[in-house]
Tab-separated table of C-alpha atoms in Angstrom:
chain	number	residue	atom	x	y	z
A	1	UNK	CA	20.282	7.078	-1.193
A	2	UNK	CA	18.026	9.081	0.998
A	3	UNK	CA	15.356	10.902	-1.586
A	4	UNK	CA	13.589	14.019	-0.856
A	5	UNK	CA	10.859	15.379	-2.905
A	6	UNK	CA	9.843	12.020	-4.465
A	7	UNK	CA	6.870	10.308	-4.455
A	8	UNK	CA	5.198	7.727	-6.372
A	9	UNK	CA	1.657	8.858	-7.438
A	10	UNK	CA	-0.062	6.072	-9.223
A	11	UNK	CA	0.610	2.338	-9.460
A	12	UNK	CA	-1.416	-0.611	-11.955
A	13	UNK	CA	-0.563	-4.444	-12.532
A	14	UNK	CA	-2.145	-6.854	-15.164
A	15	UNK	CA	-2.638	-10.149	-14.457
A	16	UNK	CA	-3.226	-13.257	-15.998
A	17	UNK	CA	-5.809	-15.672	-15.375
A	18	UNK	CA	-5.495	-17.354	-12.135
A	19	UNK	CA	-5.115	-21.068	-12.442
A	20	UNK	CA	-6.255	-22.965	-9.183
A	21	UNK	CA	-3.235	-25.805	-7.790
A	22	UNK	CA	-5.945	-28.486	-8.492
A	23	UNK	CA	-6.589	-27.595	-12.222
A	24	UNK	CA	-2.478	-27.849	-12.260
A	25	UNK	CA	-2.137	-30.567	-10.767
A	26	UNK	CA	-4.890	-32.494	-12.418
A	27	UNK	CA	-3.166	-31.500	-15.899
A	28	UNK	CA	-0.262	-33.514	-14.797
A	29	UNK	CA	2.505	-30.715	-14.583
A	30	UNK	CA	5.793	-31.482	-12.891
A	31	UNK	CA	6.764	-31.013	-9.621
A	32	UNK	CA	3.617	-31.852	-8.294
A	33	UNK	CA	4.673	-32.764	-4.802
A	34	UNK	CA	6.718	-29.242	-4.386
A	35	UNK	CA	3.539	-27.027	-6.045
A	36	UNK	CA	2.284	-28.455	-2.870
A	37	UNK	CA	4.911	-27.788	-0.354
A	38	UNK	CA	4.912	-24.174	-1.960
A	39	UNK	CA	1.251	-23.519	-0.528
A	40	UNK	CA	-0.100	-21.995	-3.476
A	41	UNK	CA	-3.590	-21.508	-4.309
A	42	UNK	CA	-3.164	-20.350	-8.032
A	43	UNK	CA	-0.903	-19.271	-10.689
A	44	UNK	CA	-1.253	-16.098	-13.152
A	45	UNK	CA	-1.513	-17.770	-16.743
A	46	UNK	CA	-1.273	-15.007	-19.232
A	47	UNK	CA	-2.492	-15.932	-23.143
A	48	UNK	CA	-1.018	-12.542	-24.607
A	49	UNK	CA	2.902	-11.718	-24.974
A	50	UNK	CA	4.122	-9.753	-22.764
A	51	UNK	CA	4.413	-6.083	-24.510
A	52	UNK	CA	1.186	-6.110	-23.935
A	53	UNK	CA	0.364	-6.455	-20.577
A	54	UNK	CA	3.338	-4.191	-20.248
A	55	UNK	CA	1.473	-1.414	-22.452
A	56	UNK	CA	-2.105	-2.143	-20.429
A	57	UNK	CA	-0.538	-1.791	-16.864
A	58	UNK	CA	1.346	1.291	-18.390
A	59	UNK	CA	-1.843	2.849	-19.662
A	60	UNK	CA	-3.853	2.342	-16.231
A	61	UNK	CA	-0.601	3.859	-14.249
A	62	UNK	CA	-0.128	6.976	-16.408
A	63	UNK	CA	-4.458	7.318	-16.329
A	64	UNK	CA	-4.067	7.756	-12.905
A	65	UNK	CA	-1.393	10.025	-12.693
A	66	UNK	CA	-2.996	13.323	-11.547
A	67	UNK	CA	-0.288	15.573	-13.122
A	68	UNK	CA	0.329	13.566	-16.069
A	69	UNK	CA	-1.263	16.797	-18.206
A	70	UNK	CA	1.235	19.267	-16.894
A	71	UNK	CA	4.179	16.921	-17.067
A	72	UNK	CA	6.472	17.840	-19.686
A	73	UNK	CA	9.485	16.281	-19.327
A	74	UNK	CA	8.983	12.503	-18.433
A	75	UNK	CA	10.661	9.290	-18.318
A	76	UNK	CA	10.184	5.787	-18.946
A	77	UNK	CA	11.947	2.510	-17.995
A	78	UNK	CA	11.216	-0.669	-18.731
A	79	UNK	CA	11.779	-3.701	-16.376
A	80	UNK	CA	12.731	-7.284	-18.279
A	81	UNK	CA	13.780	-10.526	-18.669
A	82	UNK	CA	11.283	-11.404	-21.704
A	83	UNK	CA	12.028	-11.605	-25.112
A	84	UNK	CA	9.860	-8.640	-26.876
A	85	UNK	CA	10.176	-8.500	-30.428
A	86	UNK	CA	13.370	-8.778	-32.051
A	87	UNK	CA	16.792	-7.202	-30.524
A	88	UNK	CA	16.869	-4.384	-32.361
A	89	UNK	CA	13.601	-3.208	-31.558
A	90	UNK	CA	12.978	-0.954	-28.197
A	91	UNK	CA	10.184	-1.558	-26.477
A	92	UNK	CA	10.404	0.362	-23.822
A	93	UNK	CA	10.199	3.513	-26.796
A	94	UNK	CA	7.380	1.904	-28.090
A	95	UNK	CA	5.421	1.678	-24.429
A	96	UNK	CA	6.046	5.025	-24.152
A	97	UNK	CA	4.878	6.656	-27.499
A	98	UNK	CA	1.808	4.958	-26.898
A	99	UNK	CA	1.903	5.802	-23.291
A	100	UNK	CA	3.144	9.263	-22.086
A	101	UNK	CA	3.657	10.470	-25.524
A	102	UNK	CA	6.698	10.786	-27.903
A	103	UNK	CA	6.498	14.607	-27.238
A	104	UNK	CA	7.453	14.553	-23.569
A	105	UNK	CA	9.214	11.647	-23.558
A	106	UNK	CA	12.669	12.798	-22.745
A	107	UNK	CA	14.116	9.323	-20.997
A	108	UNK	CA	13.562	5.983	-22.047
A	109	UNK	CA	15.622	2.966	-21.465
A	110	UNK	CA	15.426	-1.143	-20.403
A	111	UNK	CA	16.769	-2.662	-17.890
A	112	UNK	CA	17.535	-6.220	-16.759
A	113	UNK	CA	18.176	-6.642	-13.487
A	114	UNK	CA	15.876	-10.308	-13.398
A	115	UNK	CA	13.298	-10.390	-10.359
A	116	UNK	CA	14.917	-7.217	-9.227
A	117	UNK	CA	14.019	-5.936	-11.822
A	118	UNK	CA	11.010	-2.869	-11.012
A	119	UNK	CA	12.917	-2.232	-7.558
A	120	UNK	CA	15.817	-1.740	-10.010
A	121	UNK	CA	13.799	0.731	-12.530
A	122	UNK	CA	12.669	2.390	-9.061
A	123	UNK	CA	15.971	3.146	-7.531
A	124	UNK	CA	17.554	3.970	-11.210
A	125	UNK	CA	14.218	6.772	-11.478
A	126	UNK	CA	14.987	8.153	-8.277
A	127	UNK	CA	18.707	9.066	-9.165
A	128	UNK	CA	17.177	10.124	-12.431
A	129	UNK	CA	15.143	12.685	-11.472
A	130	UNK	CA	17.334	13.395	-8.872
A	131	UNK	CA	20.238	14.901	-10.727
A	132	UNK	CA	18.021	16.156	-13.640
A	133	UNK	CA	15.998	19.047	-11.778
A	134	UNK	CA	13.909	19.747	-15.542
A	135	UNK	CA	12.277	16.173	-15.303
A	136	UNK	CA	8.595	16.276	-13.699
A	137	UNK	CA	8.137	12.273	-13.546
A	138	UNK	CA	9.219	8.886	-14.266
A	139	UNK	CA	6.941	5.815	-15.387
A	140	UNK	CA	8.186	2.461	-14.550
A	141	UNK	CA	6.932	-0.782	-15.955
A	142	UNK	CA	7.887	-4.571	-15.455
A	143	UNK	CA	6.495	-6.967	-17.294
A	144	UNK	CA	7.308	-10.760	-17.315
A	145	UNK	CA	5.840	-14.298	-18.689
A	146	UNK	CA	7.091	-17.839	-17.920
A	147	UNK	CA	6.950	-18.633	-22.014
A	148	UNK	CA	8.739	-15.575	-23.167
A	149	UNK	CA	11.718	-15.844	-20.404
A	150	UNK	CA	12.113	-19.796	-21.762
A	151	UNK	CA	11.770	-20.644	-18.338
A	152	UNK	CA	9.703	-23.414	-16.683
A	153	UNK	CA	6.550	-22.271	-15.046
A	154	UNK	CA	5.819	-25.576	-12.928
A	155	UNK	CA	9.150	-26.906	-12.482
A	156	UNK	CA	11.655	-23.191	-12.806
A	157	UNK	CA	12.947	-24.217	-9.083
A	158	UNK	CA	12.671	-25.458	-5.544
A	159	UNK	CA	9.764	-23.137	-3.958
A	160	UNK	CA	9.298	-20.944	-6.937
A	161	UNK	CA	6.241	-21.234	-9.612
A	162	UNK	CA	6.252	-18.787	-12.547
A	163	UNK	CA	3.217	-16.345	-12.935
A	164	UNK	CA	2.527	-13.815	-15.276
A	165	UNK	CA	2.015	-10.448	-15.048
A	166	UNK	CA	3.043	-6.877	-15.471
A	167	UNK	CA	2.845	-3.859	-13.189
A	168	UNK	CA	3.689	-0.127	-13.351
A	169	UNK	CA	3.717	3.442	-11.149
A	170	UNK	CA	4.612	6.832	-11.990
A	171	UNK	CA	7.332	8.764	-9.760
A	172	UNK	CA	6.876	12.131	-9.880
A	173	UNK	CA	8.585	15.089	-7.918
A	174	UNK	CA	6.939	17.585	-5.654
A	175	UNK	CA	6.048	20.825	-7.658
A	176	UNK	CA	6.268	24.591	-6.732
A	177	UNK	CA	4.229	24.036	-3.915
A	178	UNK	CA	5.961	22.633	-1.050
A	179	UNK	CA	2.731	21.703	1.466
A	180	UNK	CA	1.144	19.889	-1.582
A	181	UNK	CA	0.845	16.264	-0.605
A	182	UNK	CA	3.003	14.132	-2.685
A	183	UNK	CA	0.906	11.275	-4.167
A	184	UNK	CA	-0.478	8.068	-2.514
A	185	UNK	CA	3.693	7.098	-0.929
A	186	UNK	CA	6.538	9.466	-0.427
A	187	UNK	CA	9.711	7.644	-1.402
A	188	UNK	CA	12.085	7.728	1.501
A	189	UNK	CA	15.029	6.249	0.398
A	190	UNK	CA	16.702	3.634	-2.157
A	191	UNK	CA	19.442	1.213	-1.795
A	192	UNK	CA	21.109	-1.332	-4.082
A	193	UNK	CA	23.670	-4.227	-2.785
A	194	UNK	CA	25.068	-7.146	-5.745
A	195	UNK	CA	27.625	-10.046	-4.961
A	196	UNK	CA	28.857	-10.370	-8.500
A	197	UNK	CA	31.078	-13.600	-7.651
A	198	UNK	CA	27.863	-15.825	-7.405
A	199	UNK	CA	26.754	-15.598	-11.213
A	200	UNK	CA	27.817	-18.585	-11.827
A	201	UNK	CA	24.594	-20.213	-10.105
A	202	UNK	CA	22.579	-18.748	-12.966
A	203	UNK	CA	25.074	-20.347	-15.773
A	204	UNK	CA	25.417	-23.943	-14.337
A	205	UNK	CA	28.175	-25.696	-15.531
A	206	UNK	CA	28.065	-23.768	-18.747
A	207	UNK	CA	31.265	-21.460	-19.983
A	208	UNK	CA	30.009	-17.655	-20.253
A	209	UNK	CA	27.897	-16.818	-22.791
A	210	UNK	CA	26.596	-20.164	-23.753
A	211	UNK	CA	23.047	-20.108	-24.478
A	212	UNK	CA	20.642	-22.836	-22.567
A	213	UNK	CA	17.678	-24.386	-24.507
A	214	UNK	CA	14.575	-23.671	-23.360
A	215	UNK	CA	12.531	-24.306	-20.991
A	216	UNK	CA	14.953	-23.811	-18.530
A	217	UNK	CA	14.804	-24.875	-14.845
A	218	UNK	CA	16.886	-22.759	-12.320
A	219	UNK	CA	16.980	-25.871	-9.827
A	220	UNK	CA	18.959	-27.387	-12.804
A	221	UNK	CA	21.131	-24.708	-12.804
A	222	UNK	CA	22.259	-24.166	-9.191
A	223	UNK	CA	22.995	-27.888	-9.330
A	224	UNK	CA	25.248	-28.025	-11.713
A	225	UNK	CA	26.948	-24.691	-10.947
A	226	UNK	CA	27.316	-26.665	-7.035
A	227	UNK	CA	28.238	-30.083	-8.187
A	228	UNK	CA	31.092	-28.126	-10.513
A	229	UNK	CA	32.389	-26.139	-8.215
A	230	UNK	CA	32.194	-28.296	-4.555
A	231	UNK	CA	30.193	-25.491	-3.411
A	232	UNK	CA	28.988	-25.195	0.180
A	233	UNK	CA	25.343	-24.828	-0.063
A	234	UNK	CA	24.496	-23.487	3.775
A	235	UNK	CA	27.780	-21.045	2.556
A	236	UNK	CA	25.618	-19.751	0.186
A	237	UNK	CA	22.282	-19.367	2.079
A	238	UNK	CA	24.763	-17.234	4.439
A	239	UNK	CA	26.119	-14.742	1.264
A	240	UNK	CA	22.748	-14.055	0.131
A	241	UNK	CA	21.114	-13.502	3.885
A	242	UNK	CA	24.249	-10.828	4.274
A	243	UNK	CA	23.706	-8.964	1.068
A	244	UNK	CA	19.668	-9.494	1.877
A	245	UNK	CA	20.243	-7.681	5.365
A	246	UNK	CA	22.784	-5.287	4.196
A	247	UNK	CA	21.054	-3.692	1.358
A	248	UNK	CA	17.611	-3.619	3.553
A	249	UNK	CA	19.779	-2.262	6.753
A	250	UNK	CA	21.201	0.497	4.476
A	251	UNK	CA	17.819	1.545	2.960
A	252	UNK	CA	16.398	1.985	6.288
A	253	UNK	CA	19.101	3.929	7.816
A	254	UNK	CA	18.990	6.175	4.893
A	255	UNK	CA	14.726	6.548	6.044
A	256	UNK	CA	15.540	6.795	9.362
A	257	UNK	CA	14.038	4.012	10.388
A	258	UNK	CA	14.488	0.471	11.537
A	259	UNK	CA	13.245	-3.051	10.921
A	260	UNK	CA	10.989	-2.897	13.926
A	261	UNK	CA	9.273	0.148	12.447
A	262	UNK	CA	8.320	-1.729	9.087
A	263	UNK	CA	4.533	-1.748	8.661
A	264	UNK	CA	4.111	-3.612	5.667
A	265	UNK	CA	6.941	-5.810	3.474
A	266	UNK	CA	6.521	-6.527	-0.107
A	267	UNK	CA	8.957	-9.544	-0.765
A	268	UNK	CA	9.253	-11.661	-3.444
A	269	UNK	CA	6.268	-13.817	-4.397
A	270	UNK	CA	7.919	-17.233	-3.807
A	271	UNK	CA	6.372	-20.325	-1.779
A	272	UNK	CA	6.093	-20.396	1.823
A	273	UNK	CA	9.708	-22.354	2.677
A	274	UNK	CA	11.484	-20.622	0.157
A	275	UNK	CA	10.177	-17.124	1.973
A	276	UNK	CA	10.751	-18.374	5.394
A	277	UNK	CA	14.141	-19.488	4.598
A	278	UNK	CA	15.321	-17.196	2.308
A	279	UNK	CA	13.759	-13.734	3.766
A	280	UNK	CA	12.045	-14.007	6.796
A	281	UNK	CA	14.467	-15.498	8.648
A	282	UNK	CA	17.196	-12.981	7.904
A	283	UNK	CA	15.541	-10.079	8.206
A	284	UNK	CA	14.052	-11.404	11.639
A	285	UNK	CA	10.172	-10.333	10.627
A	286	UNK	CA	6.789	-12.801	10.593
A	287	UNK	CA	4.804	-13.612	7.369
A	288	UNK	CA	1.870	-11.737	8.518
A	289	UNK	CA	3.985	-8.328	7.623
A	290	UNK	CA	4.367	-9.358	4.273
A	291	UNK	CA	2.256	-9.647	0.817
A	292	UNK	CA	2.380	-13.180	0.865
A	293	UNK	CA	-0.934	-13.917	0.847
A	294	UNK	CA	-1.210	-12.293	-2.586
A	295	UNK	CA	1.895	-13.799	-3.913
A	296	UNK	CA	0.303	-17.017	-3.240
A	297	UNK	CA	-2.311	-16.392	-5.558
A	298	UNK	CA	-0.233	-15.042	-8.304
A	299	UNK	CA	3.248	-17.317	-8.464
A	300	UNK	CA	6.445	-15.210	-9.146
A	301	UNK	CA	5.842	-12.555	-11.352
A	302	UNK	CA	9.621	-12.210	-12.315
A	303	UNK	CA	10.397	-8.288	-11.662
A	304	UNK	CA	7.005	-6.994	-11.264
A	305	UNK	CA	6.407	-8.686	-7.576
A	306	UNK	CA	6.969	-5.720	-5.796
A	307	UNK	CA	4.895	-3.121	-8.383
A	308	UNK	CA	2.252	-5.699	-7.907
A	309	UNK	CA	2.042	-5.828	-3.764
A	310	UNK	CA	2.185	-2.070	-3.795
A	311	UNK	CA	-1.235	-1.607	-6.440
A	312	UNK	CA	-2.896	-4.070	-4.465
A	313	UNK	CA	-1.888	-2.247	-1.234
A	314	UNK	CA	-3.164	0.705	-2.471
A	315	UNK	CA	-6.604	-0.902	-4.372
A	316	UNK	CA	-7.268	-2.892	-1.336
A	317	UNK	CA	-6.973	0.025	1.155
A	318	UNK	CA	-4.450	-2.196	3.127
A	319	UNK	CA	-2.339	0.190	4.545
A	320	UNK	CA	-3.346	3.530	6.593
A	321	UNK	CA	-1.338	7.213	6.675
A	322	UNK	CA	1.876	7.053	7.988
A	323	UNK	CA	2.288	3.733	6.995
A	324	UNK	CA	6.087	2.320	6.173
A	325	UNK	CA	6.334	-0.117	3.157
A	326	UNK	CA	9.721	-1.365	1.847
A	327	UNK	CA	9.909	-3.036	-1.317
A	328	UNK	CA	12.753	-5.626	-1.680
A	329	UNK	CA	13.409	-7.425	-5.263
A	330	UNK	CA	16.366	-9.681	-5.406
A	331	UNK	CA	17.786	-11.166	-8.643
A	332	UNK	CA	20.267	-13.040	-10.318
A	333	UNK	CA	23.606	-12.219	-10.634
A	334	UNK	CA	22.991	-11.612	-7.294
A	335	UNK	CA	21.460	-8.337	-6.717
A	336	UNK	CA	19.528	-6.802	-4.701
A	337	UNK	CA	17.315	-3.899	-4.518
A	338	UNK	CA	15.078	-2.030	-1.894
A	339	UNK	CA	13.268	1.075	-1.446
A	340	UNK	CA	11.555	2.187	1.563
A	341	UNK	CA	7.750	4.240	1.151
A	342	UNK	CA	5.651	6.139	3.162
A	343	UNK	CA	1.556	6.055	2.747
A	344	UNK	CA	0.917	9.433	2.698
C-alpha cells in the first residue's frame, strides 16, 4: 500500500541489561558452541515483566511526539507474544491510559503477529489512519521477554538468542499545512505477504491447539514438524526466500524504488549465518547495509527488532536526509511484513 501523508515522528526502545557472550558462557548455558557461531557480543537481559518496558518505551515515544498536545484523536496498538497479566485483561488499554490518555484514545487494540510483530502494528496504523481521516496519530509499541514468551533464551533455535526489550514510535499524519515537514521519516509505503500452509513448523508434531510446556525451543519444533511430515528442508529455505522477496519487491514498487536504492535495512536481529542465509542472500544486499551490528549486541528482541534499529538510527545520527530505510519483520505462521521510510 503506497501511503501519502504519513510519517512517523518519534521512536524509543528499552533495553535490558546487556550480558557479554563470556559471562554466558561462563554460566554454563546451552548451546554454547552455536552462541558462538552466532557472533554475538551480548544479550539484552531484562529483570522487569514486560508491561513495563512496554509502558517506559511508550512514555519516551509519545514525550517526543511534537504534536502529541494538539492530537485529539489517537491510536494505540500493541505488538506481542508475552503473556501480560491475565487474558482478560488489555494491556494495550492500560499502556495507553497511562500513555496518550483515556480522553483521546479513540483506537486501541493487540496484535500477534510474533517477530513481525511492530512491522505488523506499523502497516495495520497506516491503513488505520488511512481510511479514518478524524484520527491525528497512531502509537505503536512492541514489547517482548524470553521468560514471559516461555521460550528459551540460550537454546530458542539454530542462530537465534532471545533478548529483551521493547520499542515504540508515533505515526502521525501531515496537518493543514502541506509544506510542513513530516517528522524525522515519511512512510512511503507498506506491504504484508503470509504462507499460511507452513504453520505447522511452529506446532511440531503436536495436533492444533495443544499447548507446549515451557521453555520451549523452536529448533525442537521445526524438527519434529520435518521428521513428521518428510519435509524437504532446502524446499523450505526456497518458500520463505519467495515470500521474503515478494513482500520486500512489492513494498518497494509501491515507493518507487528498488533494492539497489536501499540505504539502510533493518532486518531481524538474528546471528550472522542465520542473516546471511536467511535474508541477505535473497534479497541480494551485504551486511554492511543492515543493523546488524546492533542486533548483535541485543539478541532477538521478538517483534520490537525493527522499532529498535530505527531509534537507534535516529539517536545515533546514522542516516542523512533523503535517506531510504525499509523495515522487514518476519514471523511465524509465516508472515511477513515491510515498510519502506524516508529520513526526512
Amino acid at each position: 500500500m503506497r501511503c501519502e501523508g504519513l510519517g512517523l515522528t518519534s521512536a524509543a526502545a528499552v533495553l535490558g541489561d546487556r550480558i557479554p557472550l563470556d559471562a554466558a558462557i561462563r554460566a554454563g548455558h546451552p548451546a554454547v558452541a552455536d552462541l558462538d557461531a552466532q557472533e554475538l557480543a551480548s544479550v539484552c537481559r531484562g529483570g522487569r515483566p514486560p508491561h513495563e518496558s512496554a509502558a517506559e518505551a511508550a512514555r519516551l515515544a509519545w514525550a517526543r511526539h511534537p504534536e502529541r498536545r494538539d492530537d485529539t484523536a489517537t491510536a494505540l496498538i500493541l505488538a506481542s507474544s508475552s503473556r501480560m497479566g491475565h487474558p482478560l485483561w488489555s494491556a494495550a488499554s492500560w499502556l495507553g491510559a497511562q500513555t496518550v490518555g483515556h480522553d483521546r484514545l479513540t483506537h486501541c487494540g493487540t496484535v500477534n503477529a510474533l517477530c513481525a510483530g511492530s512491522v505488523h502494528a506499523l502497516a495495520a496504523a497506516a491503513r488505520l489512519l488511512t481510511t479514518e481521516p478524524h484520527m491525528d496519530s497512531a502509537l505503536i509499541v512492541s514489547s517482548d521477554t524470553a521468560e514471559a514468551m516461555g521460550a528459551d533464551r540460550w537454546a530458542f533455535d539454530g542462530g537465534v538468542t532471545l533478548g529483551d526489550g521493547a520499542g515504540a514510535a508515533v505515526l502521525g499524519r501531515q496537518g493543514r499545512d502541506p509544506s510542513a515537514q513530516l517528522g524525522s521519516w515519511a512512510l512511503l509505503s507498506v506491504s504484508e505477504g503470509a504462507h499460511a500452509g507452513l504453520e505447522y513448523l511452529q506446532r511440531g508434531d503436536a495436533e492444533p491447539g495443544r499447548e507446549r510446556p515451557a521453555p520451549m525451543r523452536y529448533r525442537e519444533l521445526l524438527s519434529q514438524a520435518c521428521a513428521r511430515r518428510n519435509v524437504d528442508v532446502a524446499g523450505l529455505k526456497a518458500q520463505h526466500a519467495a515470500m521474503l522477496t515478494s513482500t520486500v519487491d512489492r513494498a518497494l514498487a509501491e515507493a518507487g524504488v528498488d533494492r539497489s536504492r536501499v540505504d539502510r535495512w533493518a532486518l531481524p536481529f538474528v546471528g550472522r549465518l542465520a542473516l546471511q542465509v536467511g535474508y541477505l542472500e535473497p534479497l541480494g544486499i551485504d551486511e554492511a547495509a543492515s543493523t546488524s551490528v546492533l542486533g548483535r549486541t541485543t539478541g532477538h528482541l521478538g517483534g520490537a527488532d525493527a522499532l529498535v534499529a530505527l531509534d537507534h538510527l535516529e539517536s545515533a545520527g546514522a542516516s542523512s536526509p533523503g535517506a531510504l530505510v525499509v523495515l522487514v519483520g518476519v514471523g511465524g505462521g509465516q508472515t511477513c511484513s515491510v515498510a519502506v521510510l524516508r529520513r526526512v
